[in-house]
Amino acid sequence: MTVLVAYATHSGATRTLAETITETLTAAGVPAELVDVDQSPDPTGYDAVVLGSGVRIDAAEKPATAWAKSHREVLSSKPMAFFTCSGSAADPAKGGKQKAADSFVEMLGFSPVAVKNFPGWVIMDKIPVHERLLLKSMRTPTGDFRDLDAVRAWAQEIAPLLQKG
Ligand SMILES: Cc1cc2nc3c(=O)[nH]c(=O)nc-3n(C[C@H](O)[C@H](O)[C@H](O)COP(=O)(O)O)c2cc1C
């Protein structure tokens, strides 16, 4: 079997999480392939799918949403897991909740086998100048909030779920 690990990113954090998931699944005996959604991967030939998206203004990345919409029928026919990568997932006050993930799952119209909200990074040097002002006005904390051990643990957790096709 092969799992497609597709991701949509602006500043690169989601890619690093998707890479970690791909490596962990493969090491656990569940071969996985990492592809940017911008490359329009076809999920048809895969046995299961993990989709990851960065969060921008309380929504998943537009390419992730467009890709999932255009492959909705195929995706609903196999195990699919979804994760977000955001600034706010690092905030304990949010209790792991992510509006972008809830809206994304609602848009899908079916329940993924797993949904997770991971903290990413907010690094001004990686963000276009006009968006830095927006982030500053939102008083978004900056830094690298990734927890790759938590990402590895989630990949281990979903490995058996992805094999239940
Ligand atoms: C323009 C912009 C808007 C953002 N909006 C949100 C948001 O609404 N909620 C949030 O938690 N994080 C928000 N973030 C932080 C990103 O989700 C965070 O930097 C994440 O790691 C981005 O993933 P990426 O590096 O894969 O693009 C925003 C970042 C940018 C640049």
PDB file of C-alpha atoms and ligand atoms in Angstrom:
ATOM      1  CA  MET A   1       0.000   0.000   0.000  1.00  0.00           C
ATOM      2  CA  THR A   2       1.037   3.610  -0.450  1.00  0.00           C
ATOM      3  CA  VAL A   3      -0.195   6.710   1.374  1.00  0.00           C
ATOM      4  CA  LEU A   4      -0.253  10.103  -0.336  1.00  0.00           C
ATOM      5  CA  VAL A   5       0.901  12.853   2.034  1.00  0.00           C
ATOM      6  CA  ALA A   6      -0.215  16.065   0.332  1.00  0.00           C
ATOM      7  CA  TYR A   7       0.377  19.510   1.798  1.00  0.00           C
ATOM      8  CA  ALA A   8      -0.273  23.184   1.119  1.00  0.00           C
ATOM      9  CA  THR A   9       2.094  25.771   2.546  1.00  0.00           C
ATOM     10  CA  HIS A  10       3.048  29.421   2.257  1.00  0.00           C
ATOM     11  CA  SER A  11       6.074  29.766   4.507  1.00  0.00           C
ATOM     12  CA  GLY A  12       7.212  26.120   4.669  1.00  0.00           C
ATOM     13  CA  ALA A  13       6.166  24.959   8.151  1.00  0.00           C
ATOM     14  CA  THR A  14       3.437  22.597   6.922  1.00  0.00           C
ATOM     15  CA  ARG A  15       5.929  20.985   4.578  1.00  0.00           C
ATOM     16  CA  THR A  16       8.252  20.136   7.481  1.00  0.00           C
ATOM     17  CA  LEU A  17       5.347  18.502   9.354  1.00  0.00           C
ATOM     18  CA  ALA A  18       4.266  16.599   6.237  1.00  0.00           C
ATOM     19  CA  GLU A  19       7.863  15.409   5.747  1.00  0.00           C
ATOM     20  CA  THR A  20       7.971  14.149   9.335  1.00  0.00           C
ATOM     21  CA  ILE A  21       4.669  12.302   8.843  1.00  0.00           C
ATOM     22  CA  THR A  22       5.905  10.763   5.579  1.00  0.00           C
ATOM     23  CA  GLU A  23       9.136   9.543   7.210  1.00  0.00           C
ATOM     24  CA  THR A  24       7.349   8.199  10.294  1.00  0.00           C
ATOM     25  CA  LEU A  25       4.686   6.319   8.322  1.00  0.00           C
ATOM     26  CA  THR A  26       7.291   4.826   6.005  1.00  0.00           C
ATOM     27  CA  ALA A  27       9.456   3.732   8.955  1.00  0.00           C
ATOM     28  CA  ALA A  28       6.342   2.149  10.514  1.00  0.00           C
ATOM     29  CA  GLY A  29       5.934  -0.043   7.420  1.00  0.00           C
ATOM     30  CA  VAL A  30       3.300   2.142   5.741  1.00  0.00           C
ATOM     31  CA  PRO A  31       5.044   3.550   2.658  1.00  0.00           C
ATOM     32  CA  ALA A  32       4.176   7.195   2.070  1.00  0.00           C
ATOM     33  CA  GLU A  33       4.861   9.720  -0.697  1.00  0.00           C
ATOM     34  CA  LEU A  34       5.129  13.470  -0.088  1.00  0.00           C
ATOM     35  CA  VAL A  35       3.616  15.776  -2.740  1.00  0.00           C
ATOM     36  CA  ASP A  36       2.800  19.516  -2.757  1.00  0.00           C
ATOM     37  CA  VAL A  37      -0.875  20.058  -3.712  1.00  0.00           C
ATOM     38  CA  ASP A  38       0.403  22.653  -6.186  1.00  0.00           C
ATOM     39  CA  GLN A  39       1.658  19.655  -8.187  1.00  0.00           C
ATOM     40  CA  SER A  40      -1.967  18.444  -8.425  1.00  0.00           C
ATOM     41  CA  PRO A  41      -1.378  14.897  -7.165  1.00  0.00           C
ATOM     42  CA  ASP A  42      -4.010  12.364  -8.266  1.00  0.00           C
ATOM     43  CA  PRO A  43      -5.209  10.491  -5.146  1.00  0.00           C
ATOM     44  CA  THR A  44      -6.788   7.717  -7.224  1.00  0.00           C
ATOM     45  CA  GLY A  45      -3.731   5.465  -7.237  1.00  0.00           C
ATOM     46  CA  TYR A  46      -3.121   5.694  -3.476  1.00  0.00           C
ATOM     47  CA  ASP A  47      -4.640   3.559  -0.732  1.00  0.00           C
ATOM     48  CA  ALA A  48      -4.969   6.376   1.790  1.00  0.00           C
ATOM     49  CA  VAL A  49      -4.357  10.107   2.041  1.00  0.00           C
ATOM     50  CA  VAL A  50      -2.998  12.534   4.626  1.00  0.00           C
ATOM     51  CA  LEU A  51      -3.624  16.184   3.774  1.00  0.00           C
ATOM     52  CA  GLY A  52      -1.961  19.021   5.665  1.00  0.00           C
ATOM     53  CA  SER A  53      -2.628  22.731   5.308  1.00  0.00           C
ATOM     54  CA  GLY A  54      -1.280  25.939   6.743  1.00  0.00           C
ATOM     55  CA  VAL A  55      -3.880  28.279   8.248  1.00  0.00           C
ATOM     56  CA  ARG A  56      -4.420  31.803   6.918  1.00  0.00           C
ATOM     57  CA  ILE A  57      -7.041  34.096   8.356  1.00  0.00           C
ATOM     58  CA  ASP A  58      -8.973  31.279   9.997  1.00  0.00           C
ATOM     59  CA  ALA A  59      -9.088  29.139   6.852  1.00  0.00           C
ATOM     60  CA  ALA A  60      -7.124  26.331   5.245  1.00  0.00           C
ATOM     61  CA  GLU A  61      -4.891  27.307   2.309  1.00  0.00           C
ATOM     62  CA  LYS A  62      -6.982  27.871  -0.824  1.00  0.00           C
ATOM     63  CA  PRO A  63      -5.021  25.291  -2.902  1.00  0.00           C
ATOM     64  CA  ALA A  64      -5.717  22.634  -0.214  1.00  0.00           C
ATOM     65  CA  THR A  65      -9.436  23.399  -0.277  1.00  0.00           C
ATOM     66  CA  ALA A  66      -9.583  23.489  -4.083  1.00  0.00           C
ATOM     67  CA  TRP A  67      -7.678  20.193  -4.343  1.00  0.00           C
ATOM     68  CA  ALA A  68      -9.894  18.451  -1.773  1.00  0.00           C
ATOM     69  CA  LYS A  69     -13.047  19.753  -3.464  1.00  0.00           C
ATOM     70  CA  SER A  70     -11.964  18.544  -6.873  1.00  0.00           C
ATOM     71  CA  HIS A  71     -11.115  15.050  -5.526  1.00  0.00           C
ATOM     72  CA  ARG A  72     -13.863  14.837  -2.897  1.00  0.00           C
ATOM     73  CA  GLU A  73     -15.443  11.661  -4.248  1.00  0.00           C
ATOM     74  CA  VAL A  74     -12.144   9.744  -4.435  1.00  0.00           C
ATOM     75  CA  LEU A  75     -11.064  11.040  -1.021  1.00  0.00           C
ATOM     76  CA  SER A  76     -14.338   9.959   0.593  1.00  0.00           C
ATOM     77  CA  SER A  77     -13.768   6.403  -0.683  1.00  0.00           C
ATOM     78  CA  LYS A  78     -10.492   5.833   1.220  1.00  0.00           C
ATOM     79  CA  PRO A  79      -9.052   6.574   4.653  1.00  0.00           C
ATOM     80  CA  MET A  80      -8.113  10.230   4.830  1.00  0.00           C
ATOM     81  CA  ALA A  81      -6.501  12.139   7.707  1.00  0.00           C
ATOM     82  CA  PHE A  82      -6.292  15.930   7.855  1.00  0.00           C
ATOM     83  CA  PHE A  83      -4.046  18.277   9.818  1.00  0.00           C
ATOM     84  CA  THR A  84      -3.608  22.011  10.087  1.00  0.00           C
ATOM     85  CA  CYS A  85      -0.453  23.934  10.889  1.00  0.00           C
ATOM     86  CA  SER A  86      -1.034  27.329  12.466  1.00  0.00           C
ATOM     87  CA  GLY A  87       0.145  30.003  14.840  1.00  0.00           C
ATOM     88  CA  SER A  88      -2.792  29.694  17.212  1.00  0.00           C
ATOM     89  CA  ALA A  89      -2.425  25.941  17.821  1.00  0.00           C
ATOM     90  CA  ALA A  90       0.484  26.957  20.069  1.00  0.00           C
ATOM     91  CA  ASP A  91      -1.896  28.932  22.310  1.00  0.00           C
ATOM     92  CA  PRO A  92      -3.088  26.787  25.250  1.00  0.00           C
ATOM     93  CA  ALA A  93      -6.127  29.089  25.612  1.00  0.00           C
ATOM     94  CA  LYS A  94      -7.444  27.714  22.314  1.00  0.00           C
ATOM     95  CA  GLY A  95      -7.522  24.181  23.751  1.00  0.00           C
ATOM     96  CA  GLY A  96      -6.454  22.614  20.457  1.00  0.00           C
ATOM     97  CA  LYS A  97      -9.509  24.027  18.640  1.00  0.00           C
ATOM     98  CA  GLN A  98      -9.064  25.359  15.096  1.00  0.00           C
ATOM     99  CA  LYS A  99     -11.877  27.057  13.195  1.00  0.00           C
ATOM    100  CA  ALA A 100     -10.046  26.403   9.910  1.00  0.00           C
ATOM    101  CA  ALA A 101     -10.095  22.625  10.543  1.00  0.00           C
ATOM    102  CA  ASP A 102     -13.777  22.623  11.507  1.00  0.00           C
ATOM    103  CA  SER A 103     -14.731  24.560   8.346  1.00  0.00           C
ATOM    104  CA  PHE A 104     -12.530  22.325   6.212  1.00  0.00           C
ATOM    105  CA  VAL A 105     -14.167  19.125   7.503  1.00  0.00           C
ATOM    106  CA  GLU A 106     -17.607  20.672   6.998  1.00  0.00           C
ATOM    107  CA  MET A 107     -16.652  21.495   3.401  1.00  0.00           C
ATOM    108  CA  LEU A 108     -15.480  17.880   2.858  1.00  0.00           C
ATOM    109  CA  GLY A 109     -18.896  16.522   3.783  1.00  0.00           C
ATOM    110  CA  PHE A 110     -17.436  13.329   5.278  1.00  0.00           C
ATOM    111  CA  SER A 111     -15.431  12.584   8.425  1.00  0.00           C
ATOM    112  CA  PRO A 112     -11.690  12.000   8.048  1.00  0.00           C
ATOM    113  CA  VAL A 113     -10.286   9.094  10.095  1.00  0.00           C
ATOM    114  CA  ALA A 114      -8.292  11.666  12.096  1.00  0.00           C
ATOM    115  CA  VAL A 115      -8.010  15.465  12.375  1.00  0.00           C
ATOM    116  CA  LYS A 116      -5.208  17.270  14.198  1.00  0.00           C
ATOM    117  CA  ASN A 117      -4.166  20.890  14.727  1.00  0.00           C
ATOM    118  CA  PHE A 118      -0.416  21.355  15.043  1.00  0.00           C
ATOM    119  CA  PRO A 119       1.509  24.501  15.865  1.00  0.00           C
ATOM    120  CA  GLY A 120       3.795  25.696  13.089  1.00  0.00           C
ATOM    121  CA  TRP A 121       6.012  28.743  12.995  1.00  0.00           C
ATOM    122  CA  VAL A 122       5.469  32.460  12.547  1.00  0.00           C
ATOM    123  CA  ILE A 123       8.760  33.791  11.210  1.00  0.00           C
ATOM    124  CA  MET A 124       8.548  37.314   9.789  1.00  0.00           C
ATOM    125  CA  ASP A 125      11.497  36.802   7.388  1.00  0.00           C
ATOM    126  CA  LYS A 126       9.510  34.044   5.643  1.00  0.00           C
ATOM    127  CA  ILE A 127       6.367  36.160   5.256  1.00  0.00           C
ATOM    128  CA  PRO A 128       5.766  38.770   2.522  1.00  0.00           C
ATOM    129  CA  VAL A 129       6.121  42.340   3.825  1.00  0.00           C
ATOM    130  CA  HIS A 130       2.459  43.306   3.291  1.00  0.00           C
ATOM    131  CA  GLU A 131       1.323  40.341   5.399  1.00  0.00           C
ATOM    132  CA  ARG A 132       3.718  41.145   8.239  1.00  0.00           C
ATOM    133  CA  LEU A 133       1.655  44.247   8.982  1.00  0.00           C
ATOM    134  CA  LEU A 134      -1.503  42.156   9.215  1.00  0.00           C
ATOM    135  CA  LEU A 135       0.159  39.721  11.613  1.00  0.00           C
ATOM    136  CA  LYS A 136       1.510  42.576  13.715  1.00  0.00           C
ATOM    137  CA  SER A 137      -1.968  44.148  13.880  1.00  0.00           C
ATOM    138  CA  MET A 138      -3.338  40.745  15.011  1.00  0.00           C
ATOM    139  CA  ARG A 139      -0.572  40.682  17.678  1.00  0.00           C
ATOM    140  CA  THR A 140       0.337  37.170  16.550  1.00  0.00           C
ATOM    141  CA  PRO A 141       3.196  35.751  18.636  1.00  0.00           C
ATOM    142  CA  THR A 142       6.296  35.021  16.547  1.00  0.00           C
ATOM    143  CA  GLY A 143       8.626  32.032  16.831  1.00  0.00           C
ATOM    144  CA  ASP A 144       9.020  28.382  15.922  1.00  0.00           C
ATOM    145  CA  PHE A 145       6.315  26.492  17.821  1.00  0.00           C
ATOM    146  CA  ARG A 146       6.621  23.154  16.038  1.00  0.00           C
ATOM    147  CA  ASP A 147       6.625  19.979  18.129  1.00  0.00           C
ATOM    148  CA  LEU A 148       7.952  17.300  15.808  1.00  0.00           C
ATOM    149  CA  ASP A 149       7.721  14.629  18.521  1.00  0.00           C
ATOM    150  CA  ALA A 150       3.971  15.260  18.684  1.00  0.00           C
ATOM    151  CA  VAL A 151       3.810  15.043  14.881  1.00  0.00           C
ATOM    152  CA  ARG A 152       5.675  11.696  14.943  1.00  0.00           C
ATOM    153  CA  ALA A 153       3.334  10.406  17.657  1.00  0.00           C
ATOM    154  CA  TRP A 154       0.279  11.350  15.567  1.00  0.00           C
ATOM    155  CA  ALA A 155       1.732   9.629  12.499  1.00  0.00           C
ATOM    156  CA  GLN A 156       2.193   6.445  14.591  1.00  0.00           C
ATOM    157  CA  GLU A 157      -1.377   6.796  15.838  1.00  0.00           C
ATOM    158  CA  ILE A 158      -2.932   7.155  12.375  1.00  0.00           C
ATOM    159  CA  ALA A 159      -0.816   4.430  10.700  1.00  0.00           C
ATOM    160  CA  PRO A 160      -3.310   1.630  11.541  1.00  0.00           C
ATOM    161  CA  LEU A 161      -6.302   3.847  10.675  1.00  0.00           C
ATOM    162  CA  LEU A 162      -4.886   4.515   7.206  1.00  0.00           C
ATOM    163  CA  GLN A 163      -4.543   0.786   6.585  1.00  0.00           C
ATOM    164  CA  LYS A 164      -8.223   0.113   7.224  1.00  0.00           C
ATOM    165  CA  GLY A 165      -9.296   0.821   3.663  1.00  0.00           C
TER     166      GLY A 165
HETATM  167  C1  LIG B   1      -1.267  36.206   6.354  1.00  0.00           C
HETATM  168  C2  LIG B   1      -1.249  35.201   7.474  1.00  0.00           C
HETATM  169  C3  LIG B   1      -2.417  34.908   8.148  1.00  0.00           C
HETATM  170  C4  LIG B   1      -2.420  33.986   9.195  1.00  0.00           C
HETATM  171  N1  LIG B   1      -3.597  33.711   9.824  1.00  0.00           N
HETATM  172  C5  LIG B   1      -3.609  32.842  10.858  1.00  0.00           C
HETATM  173  C6  LIG B   1      -4.835  32.534  11.538  1.00  0.00           C
HETATM  174  O1  LIG B   1      -5.900  33.022  11.209  1.00  0.00           O
HETATM  175  N2  LIG B   1      -4.790  31.676  12.572  1.00  0.00           N
HETATM  176  C7  LIG B   1      -3.623  31.092  12.981  1.00  0.00           C
HETATM  177  O2  LIG B   1      -3.638  30.334  13.929  1.00  0.00           O
HETATM  178  N3  LIG B   1      -2.445  31.336  12.350  1.00  0.00           N
HETATM  179  C8  LIG B   1      -2.420  32.197  11.301  1.00  0.00           C
HETATM  180  N4  LIG B   1      -1.249  32.466  10.640  1.00  0.00           N
HETATM  181  C9  LIG B   1      -0.025  31.770  11.079  1.00  0.00           C
HETATM  182  C10 LIG B   1       0.247  30.548  10.177  1.00  0.00           C
HETATM  183  O3  LIG B   1      -0.831  29.635  10.254  1.00  0.00           O
HETATM  184  C11 LIG B   1       1.549  29.884  10.596  1.00  0.00           C
HETATM  185  O4  LIG B   1       2.613  30.761  10.274  1.00  0.00           O
HETATM  186  C12 LIG B   1       1.764  28.532   9.919  1.00  0.00           C
HETATM  187  O5  LIG B   1       2.952  27.946  10.399  1.00  0.00           O
HETATM  188  C13 LIG B   1       1.810  28.701   8.418  1.00  0.00           C
HETATM  189  O6  LIG B   1       2.103  27.507   7.790  1.00  0.00           O
HETATM  190  P1  LIG B   1       3.039  27.467   6.496  1.00  0.00           P
HETATM  191  O7  LIG B   1       4.429  27.904   6.964  1.00  0.00           O
HETATM  192  O8  LIG B   1       2.985  26.068   6.064  1.00  0.00           O
HETATM  193  O9  LIG B   1       2.479  28.436   5.496  1.00  0.00           O
HETATM  194  C14 LIG B   1      -1.213  33.366   9.590  1.00  0.00           C
HETATM  195  C15 LIG B   1      -0.033  33.648   8.886  1.00  0.00           C
HETATM  196  C16 LIG B   1      -0.037  34.547   7.836  1.00  0.00           C
HETATM  197  C17 LIG B   1       1.240  34.831   7.116  1.00  0.00           C
END
